[in-house]
């Protein structure tokens, strides 16, 4: 996998998004992690490869190093004025890390394909 991602990245025609709740250890300092809602239509200018890690340990280090950016499903925080039953997305809460990889993949793929059609 790392070799394939490296070959794809060399042409700079593809963007490689790694799914992670937090920025993985060992990646370059210039690589960032964005909340899913911040990945907008302009960012779809390049074809995208979405890389998902294992449920237990996440992305392997060699795979994570090939990612051009990371994306997370942002956490939710309660609205204190309304009560603990109402939640809003919050970038101050770490990304959701309790979803299994298939659910996370479905959310990420749907959002990348359809979530930002109406900016």
mmCIF file of N, CA and C in Angstrom:
data_model
loop_
_atom_site.group_PDB
_atom_site.id
_atom_site.type_symbol
_atom_site.label_atom_id
_atom_site.label_comp_id
_atom_site.label_asym_id
_atom_site.label_seq_id
_atom_site.Cartn_x
_atom_site.Cartn_y
_atom_site.Cartn_z
ATOM 1 N N UNK A 1 0.815 -1.198 0.000
ATOM 2 C CA UNK A 1 0.000 0.000 0.000
ATOM 3 C C UNK A 1 0.862 1.269 0.000
ATOM 4 N N UNK A 2 1.874 1.376 0.878
ATOM 5 C CA UNK A 2 2.675 2.599 0.864
ATOM 6 C C UNK A 2 3.345 2.865 -0.485
ATOM 7 N N UNK A 3 3.794 1.808 -1.146
ATOM 8 C CA UNK A 3 4.447 1.974 -2.451
ATOM 9 C C UNK A 3 3.453 2.500 -3.486
ATOM 10 N N UNK A 4 2.261 1.956 -3.509
ATOM 11 C CA UNK A 4 1.224 2.417 -4.440
ATOM 12 C C UNK A 4 0.899 3.894 -4.180
ATOM 13 N N UNK A 5 0.698 4.257 -2.922
ATOM 14 C CA UNK A 5 0.384 5.646 -2.591
ATOM 15 C C UNK A 5 1.526 6.579 -2.972
ATOM 16 N N UNK A 6 2.761 6.124 -2.804
ATOM 17 C CA UNK A 6 3.918 6.933 -3.178
ATOM 18 C C UNK A 6 3.954 7.169 -4.687
ATOM 19 N N UNK A 7 3.669 6.131 -5.455
ATOM 20 C CA UNK A 7 3.657 6.265 -6.918
ATOM 21 C C UNK A 7 2.551 7.205 -7.374
ATOM 22 N N UNK A 8 1.394 7.104 -6.766
ATOM 23 C CA UNK A 8 0.271 7.976 -7.120
ATOM 24 C C UNK A 8 0.592 9.424 -6.752
ATOM 25 N N UNK A 9 1.212 9.608 -5.593
ATOM 26 C CA UNK A 9 1.523 10.953 -5.105
ATOM 27 C C UNK A 9 2.609 11.618 -5.957
ATOM 28 N N UNK A 10 3.518 10.851 -6.527
ATOM 29 C CA UNK A 10 4.595 11.416 -7.339
ATOM 30 C C UNK A 10 4.071 12.237 -8.504
ATOM 31 N N UNK A 11 2.979 11.818 -9.102
ATOM 32 C CA UNK A 11 2.397 12.563 -10.211
ATOM 33 C C UNK A 11 1.640 13.798 -9.756
ATOM 34 N N UNK A 12 1.384 13.926 -8.467
ATOM 35 C CA UNK A 12 0.670 15.057 -7.866
ATOM 36 C C UNK A 12 -0.726 15.268 -8.450
ATOM 37 N N UNK A 13 -1.253 14.262 -9.115
ATOM 38 C CA UNK A 13 -2.594 14.387 -9.679
ATOM 39 C C UNK A 13 -3.660 13.954 -8.675
ATOM 40 N N UNK A 14 -3.249 13.270 -7.636
ATOM 41 C CA UNK A 14 -4.190 12.731 -6.655
ATOM 42 C C UNK A 14 -3.956 13.344 -5.287
ATOM 43 N N UNK A 15 -5.022 13.472 -4.537
ATOM 44 C CA UNK A 15 -4.955 13.872 -3.139
ATOM 45 C C UNK A 15 -5.218 12.599 -2.333
ATOM 46 N N UNK A 16 -4.411 12.379 -1.303
ATOM 47 C CA UNK A 16 -4.551 11.183 -0.475
ATOM 48 C C UNK A 16 -4.996 11.624 0.910
ATOM 49 N N UNK A 17 -6.262 11.341 1.236
ATOM 50 C CA UNK A 17 -6.839 11.704 2.531
ATOM 51 C C UNK A 17 -6.789 10.489 3.454
ATOM 52 N N UNK A 18 -6.165 10.662 4.590
ATOM 53 C CA UNK A 18 -6.144 9.614 5.598
ATOM 54 C C UNK A 18 -7.197 9.904 6.653
ATOM 55 N N UNK A 19 -7.991 8.926 6.998
ATOM 56 C CA UNK A 19 -9.011 9.094 8.037
ATOM 57 C C UNK A 19 -8.362 8.838 9.390
ATOM 58 N N UNK A 20 -8.463 9.834 10.288
ATOM 59 C CA UNK A 20 -7.859 9.695 11.607
ATOM 60 C C UNK A 20 -8.557 10.623 12.591
ATOM 61 N N UNK A 21 -8.739 10.175 13.829
ATOM 62 C CA UNK A 21 -9.338 11.030 14.851
ATOM 63 C C UNK A 21 -8.355 12.108 15.281
ATOM 64 N N UNK A 22 -7.073 11.793 15.253
ATOM 65 C CA UNK A 22 -6.009 12.736 15.586
ATOM 66 C C UNK A 22 -4.884 12.560 14.578
ATOM 67 N N UNK A 23 -4.046 13.585 14.450
ATOM 68 C CA UNK A 23 -2.917 13.513 13.533
ATOM 69 C C UNK A 23 -1.992 12.372 13.956
ATOM 70 N N UNK A 24 -1.737 11.416 13.059
ATOM 71 C CA UNK A 24 -0.893 10.274 13.430
ATOM 72 C C UNK A 24 0.543 10.693 13.747
ATOM 73 N N UNK A 25 1.184 9.955 14.630
ATOM 74 C CA UNK A 25 2.581 10.191 14.982
ATOM 75 C C UNK A 25 3.451 9.797 13.797
ATOM 76 N N UNK A 26 4.468 10.593 13.527
ATOM 77 C CA UNK A 26 5.423 10.245 12.480
ATOM 78 C C UNK A 26 5.158 10.868 11.124
ATOM 79 N N UNK A 27 4.108 11.688 10.986
ATOM 80 C CA UNK A 27 3.858 12.340 9.702
ATOM 81 C C UNK A 27 4.581 13.682 9.668
ATOM 82 N N UNK A 28 4.785 14.213 8.468
ATOM 83 C CA UNK A 28 5.476 15.488 8.305
ATOM 84 C C UNK A 28 4.754 16.613 9.023
ATOM 85 N N UNK A 29 5.508 17.600 9.458
ATOM 86 C CA UNK A 29 4.938 18.741 10.172
ATOM 87 C C UNK A 29 3.981 19.548 9.300
ATOM 88 N N UNK A 30 4.179 19.558 7.994
ATOM 89 C CA UNK A 30 3.336 20.363 7.106
ATOM 90 C C UNK A 30 1.980 19.759 6.796
ATOM 91 N N UNK A 31 1.733 18.543 7.232
ATOM 92 C CA UNK A 31 0.472 17.868 6.958
ATOM 93 C C UNK A 31 -0.521 18.220 8.062
ATOM 94 N N UNK A 32 -1.768 18.519 7.669
ATOM 95 C CA UNK A 32 -2.770 18.935 8.648
ATOM 96 C C UNK A 32 -3.922 17.943 8.719
ATOM 97 N N UNK A 33 -4.735 18.115 9.745
ATOM 98 C CA UNK A 33 -5.962 17.330 9.888
ATOM 99 C C UNK A 33 -7.127 18.313 9.902
ATOM 100 N N UNK A 34 -8.150 18.031 9.104
ATOM 101 C CA UNK A 34 -9.324 18.889 9.012
ATOM 102 C C UNK A 34 -10.558 18.130 9.459
ATOM 103 N N UNK A 35 -11.526 18.876 10.002
ATOM 104 C CA UNK A 35 -12.830 18.285 10.262
ATOM 105 C C UNK A 35 -13.501 18.008 8.926
ATOM 106 N N UNK A 36 -14.308 16.999 8.871
ATOM 107 C CA UNK A 36 -14.970 16.598 7.636
ATOM 108 C C UNK A 36 -15.777 17.735 7.027
ATOM 109 N N UNK A 37 -16.448 18.524 7.875
ATOM 110 C CA UNK A 37 -17.274 19.612 7.351
ATOM 111 C C UNK A 37 -16.447 20.712 6.699
ATOM 112 N N UNK A 38 -15.120 20.750 6.964
ATOM 113 C CA UNK A 38 -14.255 21.769 6.374
ATOM 114 C C UNK A 38 -13.705 21.374 5.014
ATOM 115 N N UNK A 39 -13.975 20.157 4.586
ATOM 116 C CA UNK A 39 -13.542 19.713 3.263
ATOM 117 C C UNK A 39 -14.633 20.149 2.294
ATOM 118 N N UNK A 40 -14.420 21.247 1.609
ATOM 119 C CA UNK A 40 -15.461 21.845 0.770
ATOM 120 C C UNK A 40 -15.334 21.483 -0.691
ATOM 121 N N UNK A 41 -16.210 22.034 -1.526
ATOM 122 C CA UNK A 41 -16.243 21.705 -2.952
ATOM 123 C C UNK A 41 -14.942 22.023 -3.673
ATOM 124 N N UNK A 42 -14.258 23.094 -3.285
ATOM 125 C CA UNK A 42 -13.013 23.445 -3.957
ATOM 126 C C UNK A 42 -11.964 22.361 -3.772
ATOM 127 N N UNK A 43 -12.051 21.654 -2.668
ATOM 128 C CA UNK A 43 -11.069 20.612 -2.402
ATOM 129 C C UNK A 43 -11.308 19.363 -3.240
ATOM 130 N N UNK A 44 -12.386 19.342 -4.002
ATOM 131 C CA UNK A 44 -12.658 18.189 -4.868
ATOM 132 C C UNK A 44 -12.083 18.388 -6.264
ATOM 133 N N UNK A 45 -11.227 19.384 -6.446
ATOM 134 C CA UNK A 45 -10.643 19.651 -7.754
ATOM 135 C C UNK A 45 -9.757 18.492 -8.212
ATOM 136 N N UNK A 46 -9.154 17.785 -7.271
ATOM 137 C CA UNK A 46 -8.302 16.645 -7.600
ATOM 138 C C UNK A 46 -9.040 15.349 -7.268
ATOM 139 N N UNK A 47 -8.763 14.298 -8.002
ATOM 140 C CA UNK A 47 -9.305 12.991 -7.594
ATOM 141 C C UNK A 47 -8.738 12.624 -6.220
ATOM 142 N N UNK A 48 -9.507 11.876 -5.457
ATOM 143 C CA UNK A 48 -9.147 11.609 -4.066
ATOM 144 C C UNK A 48 -9.077 10.114 -3.785
ATOM 145 N N UNK A 49 -8.062 9.749 -3.024
ATOM 146 C CA UNK A 49 -7.957 8.404 -2.462
ATOM 147 C C UNK A 49 -8.204 8.554 -0.968
ATOM 148 N N UNK A 50 -9.175 7.823 -0.450
ATOM 149 C CA UNK A 50 -9.469 7.851 0.981
ATOM 150 C C UNK A 50 -8.882 6.588 1.599
ATOM 151 N N UNK A 51 -8.004 6.776 2.592
ATOM 152 C CA UNK A 51 -7.318 5.661 3.237
ATOM 153 C C UNK A 51 -7.862 5.505 4.651
ATOM 154 N N UNK A 52 -8.328 4.302 4.971
ATOM 155 C CA UNK A 52 -8.855 3.988 6.308
ATOM 156 C C UNK A 52 -7.930 2.986 6.985
ATOM 157 N N UNK A 53 -7.690 3.192 8.267
ATOM 158 C CA UNK A 53 -6.849 2.270 9.014
ATOM 159 C C UNK A 53 -7.667 1.193 9.696
ATOM 160 N N UNK A 54 -6.993 0.406 10.497
ATOM 161 C CA UNK A 54 -7.698 -0.645 11.233
ATOM 162 C C UNK A 54 -8.400 -0.040 12.438
ATOM 163 N N UNK A 55 -9.388 -0.748 12.952
ATOM 164 C CA UNK A 55 -10.168 -0.243 14.081
ATOM 165 C C UNK A 55 -9.334 -0.134 15.349
ATOM 166 N N UNK A 56 -8.386 -0.996 15.529
ATOM 167 C CA UNK A 56 -7.598 -0.975 16.760
ATOM 168 C C UNK A 56 -6.462 0.026 16.753
ATOM 169 N N UNK A 57 -5.686 0.024 15.685
ATOM 170 C CA UNK A 57 -4.474 0.840 15.701
ATOM 171 C C UNK A 57 -4.457 1.958 14.666
ATOM 172 N N UNK A 58 -5.480 2.090 13.874
ATOM 173 C CA UNK A 58 -5.533 3.176 12.894
ATOM 174 C C UNK A 58 -4.627 2.934 11.705
ATOM 175 N N UNK A 59 -4.176 4.024 11.098
ATOM 176 C CA UNK A 59 -3.313 3.930 9.924
ATOM 177 C C UNK A 59 -1.909 3.489 10.316
ATOM 178 N N UNK A 60 -1.322 2.630 9.519
ATOM 179 C CA UNK A 60 0.067 2.243 9.749
ATOM 180 C C UNK A 60 0.955 3.436 9.422
ATOM 181 N N UNK A 61 2.083 3.543 10.077
ATOM 182 C CA UNK A 61 2.964 4.699 9.944
ATOM 183 C C UNK A 61 3.389 4.934 8.499
ATOM 184 N N UNK A 62 3.792 3.891 7.779
ATOM 185 C CA UNK A 62 4.240 4.062 6.393
ATOM 186 C C UNK A 62 3.114 4.541 5.483
ATOM 187 N N UNK A 63 1.902 4.100 5.753
ATOM 188 C CA UNK A 63 0.741 4.559 4.979
ATOM 189 C C UNK A 63 0.429 6.008 5.338
ATOM 190 N N UNK A 64 0.435 6.336 6.631
ATOM 191 C CA UNK A 64 0.130 7.696 7.081
ATOM 192 C C UNK A 64 1.108 8.709 6.499
ATOM 193 N N UNK A 65 2.362 8.339 6.347
ATOM 194 C CA UNK A 65 3.369 9.256 5.795
ATOM 195 C C UNK A 65 3.100 9.617 4.341
ATOM 196 N N UNK A 66 2.327 8.803 3.641
ATOM 197 C CA UNK A 66 2.020 9.073 2.233
ATOM 198 C C UNK A 66 0.798 9.977 2.064
ATOM 199 N N UNK A 67 0.054 10.205 3.127
ATOM 200 C CA UNK A 67 -1.162 11.021 3.043
ATOM 201 C C UNK A 67 -0.813 12.495 2.881
ATOM 202 N N UNK A 68 -1.536 13.179 2.004
ATOM 203 C CA UNK A 68 -1.318 14.605 1.795
ATOM 204 C C UNK A 68 -2.108 15.450 2.790
ATOM 205 N N UNK A 69 -3.126 14.859 3.395
ATOM 206 C CA UNK A 69 -3.955 15.541 4.392
ATOM 207 C C UNK A 69 -4.725 14.466 5.146
ATOM 208 N N UNK A 70 -5.189 14.843 6.340
ATOM 209 C CA UNK A 70 -6.001 13.931 7.135
ATOM 210 C C UNK A 70 -7.363 14.555 7.386
ATOM 211 N N UNK A 71 -8.358 13.709 7.547
ATOM 212 C CA UNK A 71 -9.723 14.169 7.792
ATOM 213 C C UNK A 71 -10.296 13.355 8.946
ATOM 214 N N UNK A 72 -11.100 14.032 9.775
ATOM 215 C CA UNK A 72 -11.738 13.343 10.898
ATOM 216 C C UNK A 72 -13.215 13.689 10.929
ATOM 217 N N UNK A 73 -13.975 12.794 11.503
ATOM 218 C CA UNK A 73 -15.386 13.052 11.756
ATOM 219 C C UNK A 73 -15.417 13.763 13.097
ATOM 220 N N UNK A 74 -15.787 15.034 13.077
ATOM 221 C CA UNK A 74 -15.704 15.826 14.304
ATOM 222 C C UNK A 74 -16.621 15.295 15.393
ATOM 223 N N UNK A 75 -16.241 15.581 16.627
ATOM 224 C CA UNK A 75 -17.033 15.165 17.778
ATOM 225 C C UNK A 75 -18.255 16.046 17.947
ATOM 226 N N UNK A 76 -19.084 15.682 18.867
ATOM 227 C CA UNK A 76 -20.288 16.450 19.162
ATOM 228 C C UNK A 76 -20.220 16.900 20.611
ATOM 229 N N UNK A 77 -20.728 18.107 20.864
ATOM 230 C CA UNK A 77 -20.750 18.633 22.223
ATOM 231 C C UNK A 77 -22.169 19.084 22.559
ATOM 232 N N UNK A 78 -22.616 18.893 23.794
ATOM 233 C CA UNK A 78 -23.988 19.291 24.139
ATOM 234 C C UNK A 78 -24.158 20.811 24.117
ATOM 235 N N UNK A 79 -25.349 21.267 23.743
ATOM 236 C CA UNK A 79 -25.697 22.681 23.820
ATOM 237 C C UNK A 79 -26.152 22.924 25.251
ATOM 238 N N UNK A 80 -25.365 23.662 26.016
ATOM 239 C CA UNK A 80 -25.649 23.805 27.442
ATOM 240 C C UNK A 80 -26.942 24.579 27.718
ATOM 241 N N UNK A 81 -27.329 25.486 26.816
ATOM 242 C CA UNK A 81 -28.548 26.268 27.032
ATOM 243 C C UNK A 81 -29.810 25.416 26.895
ATOM 244 N N UNK A 82 -29.731 24.360 26.113
ATOM 245 C CA UNK A 82 -30.908 23.544 25.816
ATOM 246 C C UNK A 82 -30.933 22.279 26.673
ATOM 247 N N UNK A 83 -29.780 21.724 26.949
ATOM 248 C CA UNK A 83 -29.721 20.496 27.734
ATOM 249 C C UNK A 83 -28.816 19.486 27.073
ATOM 250 N N UNK A 84 -28.576 18.394 27.745
ATOM 251 C CA UNK A 84 -27.656 17.385 27.246
ATOM 252 C C UNK A 84 -28.228 16.531 26.120
ATOM 253 N N UNK A 85 -29.475 16.747 25.725
ATOM 254 C CA UNK A 85 -30.071 15.954 24.662
ATOM 255 C C UNK A 85 -29.848 16.556 23.271
ATOM 256 N N UNK A 86 -29.287 17.764 23.195
ATOM 257 C CA UNK A 86 -29.063 18.430 21.917
ATOM 258 C C UNK A 86 -27.574 18.649 21.725
ATOM 259 N N UNK A 87 -27.075 18.262 20.555
ATOM 260 C CA UNK A 87 -25.646 18.321 20.301
ATOM 261 C C UNK A 87 -25.362 19.108 19.026
ATOM 262 N N UNK A 88 -24.202 19.740 18.978
ATOM 263 C CA UNK A 88 -23.738 20.447 17.785
ATOM 264 C C UNK A 88 -22.321 19.988 17.493
ATOM 265 N N UNK A 89 -21.902 20.036 16.208
ATOM 266 C CA UNK A 89 -20.514 19.688 15.898
ATOM 267 C C UNK A 89 -19.561 20.635 16.611
ATOM 268 N N UNK A 90 -18.452 20.114 17.044
ATOM 269 C CA UNK A 90 -17.479 20.929 17.762
ATOM 270 C C UNK A 90 -16.070 20.528 17.381
ATOM 271 N N UNK A 91 -15.288 21.497 16.923
ATOM 272 C CA UNK A 91 -13.898 21.199 16.603
ATOM 273 C C UNK A 91 -13.040 21.147 17.856
ATOM 274 N N UNK A 92 -13.592 21.569 18.996
ATOM 275 C CA UNK A 92 -12.829 21.495 20.240
ATOM 276 C C UNK A 92 -12.877 20.095 20.845
ATOM 277 N N UNK A 93 -13.769 19.264 20.338
ATOM 278 C CA UNK A 93 -13.870 17.884 20.805
ATOM 279 C C UNK A 93 -13.102 17.018 19.817
ATOM 280 N N UNK A 94 -12.302 16.097 20.310
ATOM 281 C CA UNK A 94 -11.528 15.228 19.420
ATOM 282 C C UNK A 94 -12.458 14.488 18.477
ATOM 283 N N UNK A 95 -11.940 14.135 17.303
ATOM 284 C CA UNK A 95 -12.745 13.420 16.331
ATOM 285 C C UNK A 95 -13.341 12.156 16.921
ATOM 286 N N UNK A 96 -14.429 11.713 16.334
ATOM 287 C CA UNK A 96 -15.110 10.513 16.810
ATOM 288 C C UNK A 96 -14.191 9.319 16.582
ATOM 289 N N UNK A 97 -13.942 8.545 17.635
ATOM 290 C CA UNK A 97 -13.076 7.381 17.469
ATOM 291 C C UNK A 97 -13.767 6.092 17.888
ATOM 292 N N UNK A 98 -15.073 6.148 18.119
ATOM 293 C CA UNK A 98 -15.772 4.950 18.569
ATOM 294 C C UNK A 98 -16.585 4.284 17.461
ATOM 295 N N UNK A 99 -16.527 4.786 16.250
ATOM 296 C CA UNK A 99 -17.232 4.156 15.127
ATOM 297 C C UNK A 99 -16.361 3.056 14.548
ATOM 298 N N UNK A 100 -16.989 1.979 14.087
ATOM 299 C CA UNK A 100 -16.149 0.982 13.433
ATOM 300 C C UNK A 100 -15.755 1.488 12.047
ATOM 301 N N UNK A 101 -14.788 0.833 11.447
ATOM 302 C CA UNK A 101 -14.200 1.351 10.208
ATOM 303 C C UNK A 101 -15.212 1.380 9.058
ATOM 304 N N UNK A 102 -16.152 0.453 9.012
ATOM 305 C CA UNK A 102 -17.127 0.467 7.921
ATOM 306 C C UNK A 102 -18.106 1.635 8.054
ATOM 307 N N UNK A 103 -18.521 1.948 9.268
ATOM 308 C CA UNK A 103 -19.416 3.086 9.487
ATOM 309 C C UNK A 103 -18.675 4.389 9.172
ATOM 310 N N UNK A 104 -17.450 4.518 9.673
ATOM 311 C CA UNK A 104 -16.648 5.706 9.389
ATOM 312 C C UNK A 104 -16.441 5.877 7.888
ATOM 313 N N UNK A 105 -16.120 4.782 7.214
ATOM 314 C CA UNK A 105 -15.914 4.835 5.770
ATOM 315 C C UNK A 105 -17.165 5.279 5.039
ATOM 316 N N UNK A 106 -18.320 4.781 5.463
ATOM 317 C CA UNK A 106 -19.580 5.189 4.833
ATOM 318 C C UNK A 106 -19.865 6.666 5.014
ATOM 319 N N UNK A 107 -19.646 7.171 6.226
ATOM 320 C CA UNK A 107 -19.864 8.594 6.496
ATOM 321 C C UNK A 107 -18.915 9.445 5.657
ATOM 322 N N UNK A 108 -17.647 9.077 5.641
ATOM 323 C CA UNK A 108 -16.647 9.844 4.891
ATOM 324 C C UNK A 108 -16.923 9.820 3.394
ATOM 325 N N UNK A 109 -17.226 8.654 2.856
ATOM 326 C CA UNK A 109 -17.502 8.552 1.419
ATOM 327 C C UNK A 109 -18.748 9.332 1.030
ATOM 328 N N UNK A 110 -19.807 9.223 1.832
ATOM 329 C CA UNK A 110 -21.024 9.969 1.516
ATOM 330 C C UNK A 110 -20.732 11.457 1.516
ATOM 331 N N UNK A 111 -20.036 11.923 2.539
ATOM 332 C CA UNK A 111 -19.752 13.353 2.647
ATOM 333 C C UNK A 111 -18.889 13.851 1.497
ATOM 334 N N UNK A 112 -17.870 13.079 1.144
ATOM 335 C CA UNK A 112 -16.989 13.488 0.044
ATOM 336 C C UNK A 112 -17.723 13.492 -1.293
ATOM 337 N N UNK A 113 -18.671 12.571 -1.462
ATOM 338 C CA UNK A 113 -19.393 12.481 -2.732
ATOM 339 C C UNK A 113 -20.579 13.437 -2.804
ATOM 340 N N UNK A 114 -21.321 13.592 -1.710
ATOM 341 C CA UNK A 114 -22.584 14.339 -1.769
ATOM 342 C C UNK A 114 -22.724 15.452 -0.738
ATOM 343 N N UNK A 115 -21.978 15.397 0.332
ATOM 344 C CA UNK A 115 -22.196 16.282 1.468
ATOM 345 C C UNK A 115 -22.043 17.762 1.195
ATOM 346 N N UNK A 116 -21.258 18.122 0.207
ATOM 347 C CA UNK A 116 -21.026 19.533 -0.035
ATOM 348 C C UNK A 116 -21.540 19.958 -1.410
ATOM 349 N N UNK A 117 -22.557 19.286 -1.921
ATOM 350 C CA UNK A 117 -23.101 19.644 -3.225
ATOM 351 C C UNK A 117 -23.766 21.011 -3.203
ATOM 352 N N UNK A 118 -24.295 21.424 -2.072
ATOM 353 C CA UNK A 118 -24.950 22.724 -1.948
ATOM 354 C C UNK A 118 -24.169 23.599 -0.991
ATOM 355 N N UNK A 119 -23.068 24.251 -1.474
ATOM 356 C CA UNK A 119 -22.230 25.026 -0.576
ATOM 357 C C UNK A 119 -22.950 26.213 0.022
#
